[in-house]
Amino acid sequence: MNTKTNLITLADGQQMPQEGFGLYKVTGQSTISAAVASAYRAGYCLFDTAQLYKNEAEVGQALTDLEVPREELFVTTKVAEENQGYQQTIDSVKDSLHKLQLDYVNLLMIHWPIERAFFDSWAALQELKKQGLTKSIGVSNFQMIHLQYLATQATEMPVVNQIERHPRLNQAPLVKFDRDHHIVTQAWSPLGRGTILNNPVLREIGAHHHKSPAQVVLRWHLQSGVSFIPKSVHEARIKQNMDIYDFELSDEEMARINGLNDFHRTGKEPALVYEYNKKW
Ligand SMILES: NC(=O)c1ccc[n+]([C@@H]2O[C@H](COP(=O)([O-])OP(=O)(O)OC[C@H]3O[C@@H](n4cnc5c(N)ncnc54)[C@H](OP(=O)(O)O)[C@@H]3O)[C@@H](O)[C@H]2O)c1
């Protein structure tokens, strides 16, 4: 993969770019095509979509239009709560592949853990991997308890856990748990959906390195050893978010950013989603 970021080797032997491109709330063919093309030019190869985002068809078209060999791309999608259950998951993933115009995705995830179909959906992912419809299988929004519960019946464990992570929710214990269990943590809303970028500590560190607060935050993810998938629809920001490989945060700066944690979630609490079987 011709990417500007590092390649991480997953526990199943597959390689995944450390930095990827988020596509939540990116809608409309022209916007998606422009964003995907800018991202690819800027050095992103990982593209993160989901059934929930209702943009798989447009993302598929944008990726096709890039006209690059399939091996150059790393495509992720996720199974929505309403499509969970053994057969529903299998059917919905075949539909996702059709929309994406792909024979396989690189990474297929359970979007949120839900009580109703917890083991059945995972069994379906294991089967889809066996059939070659995905190279790797992972989860999203799983807490330690969900991973421990999954381990009681799984024949293989997730290789990636995509969770909300940014300076106000650094998830240190879960990141450590994932690492101890050979699971790569991938940060969603790595920029806290843009809401943390006025923070004075981030501005000060940015000024010191001649970088923006967003670049400081992404560099913090990089040096924390997690994967991260910022989203932007603006070319200059898409480029800026990849331009983080020419400076280094000191241990003291990393500690200051870790100190911004105040357990602030922008998304839902996974334990509640599990209990209610849906996100909203
Ligand atoms: N698994 C899950 O449950 C889950 C949940 C949420 C998200 N995700 C994934 O994670 C991806 C990223 O998360 P996210 O989209 O929620 O939020 P995010 O990447 O943390 O932040 C995106 C916001 O920050 C702005 N932004 C981006 N780069 C910037 C920069 N350099 N300077 C200033 N502002 C900047 C964007 O605005 P513009 O677009 O206007 O530039 C947008 O409003 C999603 O797209 C999706 O793929 C997964």
Tab-separated table of N, CA and C in Angstrom, residues 73-148:
chain	number	residue	atom	x	y	z
A	73	LEU	N	-5.938	-0.432	-1.625
A	73	LEU	CA	-6.974	0.139	-0.750
A	73	LEU	C	-7.233	-0.761	0.448
A	74	PHE	N	-7.609	-0.114	1.541
A	74	PHE	CA	-8.028	-0.855	2.742
A	74	PHE	C	-9.413	-0.315	3.095
A	75	VAL	N	-10.434	-1.138	2.877
A	75	VAL	CA	-11.813	-0.666	3.051
A	75	VAL	C	-12.457	-1.371	4.244
A	76	THR	N	-13.052	-0.540	5.103
A	76	THR	CA	-13.740	-1.053	6.292
A	76	THR	C	-15.231	-0.758	6.187
A	77	THR	N	-16.069	-1.744	6.539
A	77	THR	CA	-17.467	-1.412	6.794
A	77	THR	C	-17.924	-2.110	8.079
A	78	LYS	N	-19.133	-1.734	8.523
A	78	LYS	CA	-19.598	-2.220	9.838
A	78	LYS	C	-21.063	-2.625	9.745
A	79	VAL	N	-21.416	-3.652	10.508
A	79	VAL	CA	-22.788	-4.166	10.490
A	79	VAL	C	-23.628	-3.376	11.491
A	80	ALA	N	-24.712	-2.796	10.971
A	80	ALA	CA	-25.586	-1.969	11.818
A	80	ALA	C	-26.411	-2.848	12.766
A	81	GLU	N	-26.867	-2.258	13.844
A	81	GLU	CA	-27.662	-2.985	14.842
A	81	GLU	C	-28.855	-3.682	14.201
A	82	GLU	N	-29.556	-2.988	13.318
A	82	GLU	CA	-30.781	-3.567	12.726
A	82	GLU	C	-30.467	-4.771	11.845
A	83	ASN	N	-29.227	-4.900	11.399
A	83	ASN	CA	-28.858	-6.036	10.542
A	83	ASN	C	-28.145	-7.132	11.315
A	84	GLN	N	-28.076	-7.021	12.635
A	84	GLN	CA	-27.373	-8.055	13.397
A	84	GLN	C	-28.224	-9.313	13.539
A	85	GLY	N	-27.573	-10.446	13.878
A	85	GLY	CA	-28.177	-11.777	13.851
A	85	GLY	C	-27.418	-12.553	12.795
A	86	TYR	N	-27.403	-13.897	12.868
A	86	TYR	CA	-26.519	-14.674	11.982
A	86	TYR	C	-26.822	-14.444	10.503
A	87	GLN	N	-28.021	-14.836	10.060
A	87	GLN	CA	-28.300	-14.768	8.624
A	87	GLN	C	-28.426	-13.330	8.139
A	88	GLN	N	-29.016	-12.475	8.978
A	88	GLN	CA	-29.167	-11.055	8.584
A	88	GLN	C	-27.802	-10.405	8.360
A	89	THR	N	-26.854	-10.741	9.219
A	89	THR	CA	-25.504	-10.181	9.054
A	89	THR	C	-24.914	-10.631	7.727
A	90	ILE	N	-25.016	-11.935	7.452
A	90	ILE	CA	-24.459	-12.467	6.197
A	90	ILE	C	-25.114	-11.775	5.000
A	91	ASP	N	-26.438	-11.690	5.024
A	91	ASP	CA	-27.139	-11.076	3.890
A	91	ASP	C	-26.771	-9.593	3.754
A	92	SER	N	-26.707	-8.898	4.885
A	92	SER	CA	-26.453	-7.452	4.822
A	92	SER	C	-25.026	-7.162	4.343
A	93	VAL	N	-24.087	-8.025	4.699
A	93	VAL	CA	-22.701	-7.799	4.258
A	93	VAL	C	-22.589	-8.046	2.748
A	94	LYS	N	-23.324	-9.049	2.246
A	94	LYS	CA	-23.315	-9.266	0.782
A	94	LYS	C	-23.896	-8.039	0.083
A	95	ASP	N	-24.909	-7.448	0.677
A	95	ASP	CA	-25.501	-6.231	0.114
A	95	ASP	C	-24.489	-5.068	0.176
A	96	SER	N	-23.776	-4.957	1.300
A	96	SER	CA	-22.736	-3.911	1.420
A	96	SER	C	-21.675	-4.073	0.339
A	97	LEU	N	-21.229	-5.318	0.121
A	97	LEU	CA	-20.192	-5.559	-0.898
A	97	LEU	C	-20.698	-5.168	-2.277
A	98	HIS	N	-21.959	-5.474	-2.534
A	98	HIS	CA	-22.553	-5.113	-3.821
A	98	HIS	C	-22.523	-3.581	-3.982
A	99	LYS	N	-22.946	-2.881	-2.931
A	99	LYS	CA	-22.944	-1.405	-2.998
A	99	LYS	C	-21.526	-0.861	-3.151
A	100	LEU	N	-20.593	-1.462	-2.457
A	100	LEU	CA	-19.204	-0.982	-2.494
A	100	LEU	C	-18.472	-1.384	-3.782
A	101	GLN	N	-19.115	-2.228	-4.592
A	101	GLN	CA	-18.516	-2.742	-5.838
A	101	GLN	C	-17.213	-3.488	-5.542
A	102	LEU	N	-17.220	-4.252	-4.448
A	102	LEU	CA	-16.018	-4.981	-4.034
A	102	LEU	C	-16.332	-6.470	-3.868
A	103	ASP	N	-15.286	-7.309	-4.050
A	103	ASP	CA	-15.439	-8.745	-3.775
A	103	ASP	C	-15.199	-9.036	-2.302
A	104	TYR	N	-14.450	-8.147	-1.656
A	104	TYR	CA	-14.181	-8.326	-0.222
A	104	TYR	C	-13.900	-6.969	0.401
A	105	VAL	N	-14.149	-6.862	1.699
A	105	VAL	CA	-13.635	-5.698	2.420
A	105	VAL	C	-12.384	-6.157	3.169
A	106	ASN	N	-11.565	-5.194	3.595
A	106	ASN	CA	-10.376	-5.561	4.355
A	106	ASN	C	-10.709	-5.807	5.813
A	107	LEU	N	-11.677	-5.035	6.315
A	107	LEU	CA	-12.024	-5.159	7.727
A	107	LEU	C	-13.536	-5.006	7.872
A	108	LEU	N	-14.136	-6.005	8.520
A	108	LEU	CA	-15.582	-5.986	8.758
A	108	LEU	C	-15.777	-5.965	10.274
A	109	MET	N	-16.641	-5.054	10.714
A	109	MET	CA	-16.819	-4.889	12.164
A	109	MET	C	-18.282	-5.012	12.571
A	110	ILE	N	-18.499	-5.431	13.810
A	110	ILE	CA	-19.793	-5.262	14.456
A	110	ILE	C	-19.808	-3.806	14.936
A	111	HIS	N	-20.789	-3.022	14.528
A	111	HIS	CA	-20.748	-1.578	14.820
A	111	HIS	C	-20.900	-1.283	16.314
A	112	TRP	N	-21.877	-1.936	16.959
A	112	TRP	CA	-22.069	-1.782	18.405
A	112	TRP	C	-22.424	-3.150	18.981
A	113	PRO	N	-21.958	-3.454	20.193
A	113	PRO	CA	-22.391	-4.711	20.817
A	113	PRO	C	-23.859	-4.587	21.219
A	114	ILE	N	-24.666	-5.597	20.871
A	114	ILE	CA	-26.057	-5.597	21.368
A	114	ILE	C	-26.374	-6.972	21.938
A	115	GLU	N	-27.170	-6.980	22.973
A	115	GLU	CA	-27.483	-8.211	23.705
A	115	GLU	C	-28.224	-9.196	22.806
A	116	ARG	N	-29.163	-8.693	21.994
A	116	ARG	CA	-30.055	-9.542	21.185
A	116	ARG	C	-29.302	-10.530	20.291
A	117	ALA	N	-28.192	-10.109	19.738
A	117	ALA	CA	-27.543	-10.935	18.709
A	117	ALA	C	-26.039	-11.022	18.931
A	118	PHE	N	-25.623	-10.929	20.171
A	118	PHE	CA	-24.203	-10.743	20.486
A	118	PHE	C	-23.312	-11.824	19.864
A	119	PHE	N	-23.605	-13.103	20.147
A	119	PHE	CA	-22.735	-14.179	19.639
A	119	PHE	C	-23.047	-14.525	18.185
A	120	ASP	N	-24.336	-14.445	17.808
A	120	ASP	CA	-24.727	-14.836	16.441
A	120	ASP	C	-24.062	-13.937	15.398
A	121	SER	N	-24.031	-12.636	15.658
A	121	SER	CA	-23.435	-11.715	14.681
A	121	SER	C	-21.939	-12.007	14.540
A	122	TRP	N	-21.296	-12.297	15.657
A	122	TRP	CA	-19.856	-12.596	15.586
A	122	TRP	C	-19.612	-13.911	14.825
A	123	ALA	N	-20.478	-14.913	15.058
A	123	ALA	CA	-20.347	-16.187	14.327
A	123	ALA	C	-20.466	-15.913	12.827
A	124	ALA	N	-21.345	-14.992	12.444
A	124	ALA	CA	-21.507	-14.653	11.030
A	124	ALA	C	-20.224	-14.009	10.483
A	125	LEU	N	-19.606	-13.135	11.264
A	125	LEU	CA	-18.353	-12.505	10.800
A	125	LEU	C	-17.256	-13.556	10.598
A	126	GLN	N	-17.189	-14.514	11.536
A	126	GLN	CA	-16.188	-15.580	11.389
A	126	GLN	C	-16.439	-16.352	10.088
A	127	GLU	N	-17.717	-16.629	9.788
A	127	GLU	CA	-18.070	-17.357	8.563
A	127	GLU	C	-17.738	-16.522	7.307
A	128	LEU	N	-18.055	-15.227	7.355
A	128	LEU	CA	-17.783	-14.353	6.201
A	128	LEU	C	-16.278	-14.285	5.915
A	129	LYS	N	-15.490	-14.321	6.989
A	129	LYS	CA	-14.028	-14.322	6.792
A	129	LYS	C	-13.596	-15.634	6.130
A	130	LYS	N	-14.175	-16.746	6.614
A	130	LYS	CA	-13.853	-18.055	6.011
A	130	LYS	C	-14.178	-18.055	4.519
A	131	GLN	N	-15.274	-17.407	4.160
A	131	GLN	CA	-15.700	-17.365	2.755
A	131	GLN	C	-14.892	-16.361	1.922
A	132	GLY	N	-14.008	-15.621	2.565
A	132	GLY	CA	-13.148	-14.679	1.832
A	132	GLY	C	-13.814	-13.343	1.547
A	133	LEU	N	-14.951	-13.082	2.183
A	133	LEU	CA	-15.641	-11.816	1.908
A	133	LEU	C	-15.080	-10.671	2.744
A	134	THR	N	-14.252	-10.994	3.711
A	134	THR	CA	-13.480	-9.983	4.447
A	134	THR	C	-12.136	-10.586	4.818
A	135	LYS	N	-11.101	-9.738	4.830
A	135	LYS	CA	-9.767	-10.257	5.198
A	135	LYS	C	-9.633	-10.360	6.716
A	136	SER	N	-10.223	-9.376	7.417
A	136	SER	CA	-10.084	-9.339	8.874
A	136	SER	C	-11.442	-9.055	9.501
A	137	ILE	N	-11.598	-9.471	10.757
A	137	ILE	CA	-12.845	-9.165	11.473
A	137	ILE	C	-12.528	-8.439	12.783
A	138	GLY	N	-13.397	-7.482	13.072
A	138	GLY	CA	-13.172	-6.662	14.258
A	138	GLY	C	-14.488	-6.222	14.870
A	139	VAL	N	-14.379	-5.417	15.899
A	139	VAL	CA	-15.561	-4.906	16.585
A	139	VAL	C	-15.399	-3.401	16.772
A	140	SER	N	-16.518	-2.780	17.124
A	140	SER	CA	-16.475	-1.359	17.416
A	140	SER	C	-17.313	-1.117	18.673
A	141	ASN	N	-16.849	-0.227	19.483
A	141	ASN	CA	-17.573	0.161	20.704
A	141	ASN	C	-17.689	-0.969	21.721
A	142	PHE	N	-16.753	-1.921	21.660
A	142	PHE	CA	-16.744	-2.990	22.663
A	142	PHE	C	-15.927	-2.516	23.867
A	143	GLN	N	-16.484	-2.715	25.047
A	143	GLN	CA	-15.742	-2.450	26.275
A	143	GLN	C	-15.082	-3.756	26.722
A	144	MET	N	-14.286	-3.669	27.788
A	144	MET	CA	-13.576	-4.874	28.251
A	144	MET	C	-14.527	-6.029	28.482
A	145	ILE	N	-15.649	-5.728	29.140
A	145	ILE	CA	-16.607	-6.784	29.509
A	145	ILE	C	-17.158	-7.478	28.261
A	146	HIS	N	-17.372	-6.704	27.195
A	146	HIS	CA	-17.888	-7.301	25.954
A	146	HIS	C	-16.834	-8.207	25.314
A	147	LEU	N	-15.581	-7.767	25.374
A	147	LEU	CA	-14.511	-8.588	24.787
A	147	LEU	C	-14.315	-9.872	25.595
A	148	GLN	N	-14.416	-9.739	26.914
A	148	GLN	CA	-14.258	-10.933	27.758
A	148	GLN	C	-15.408	-11.921	27.527
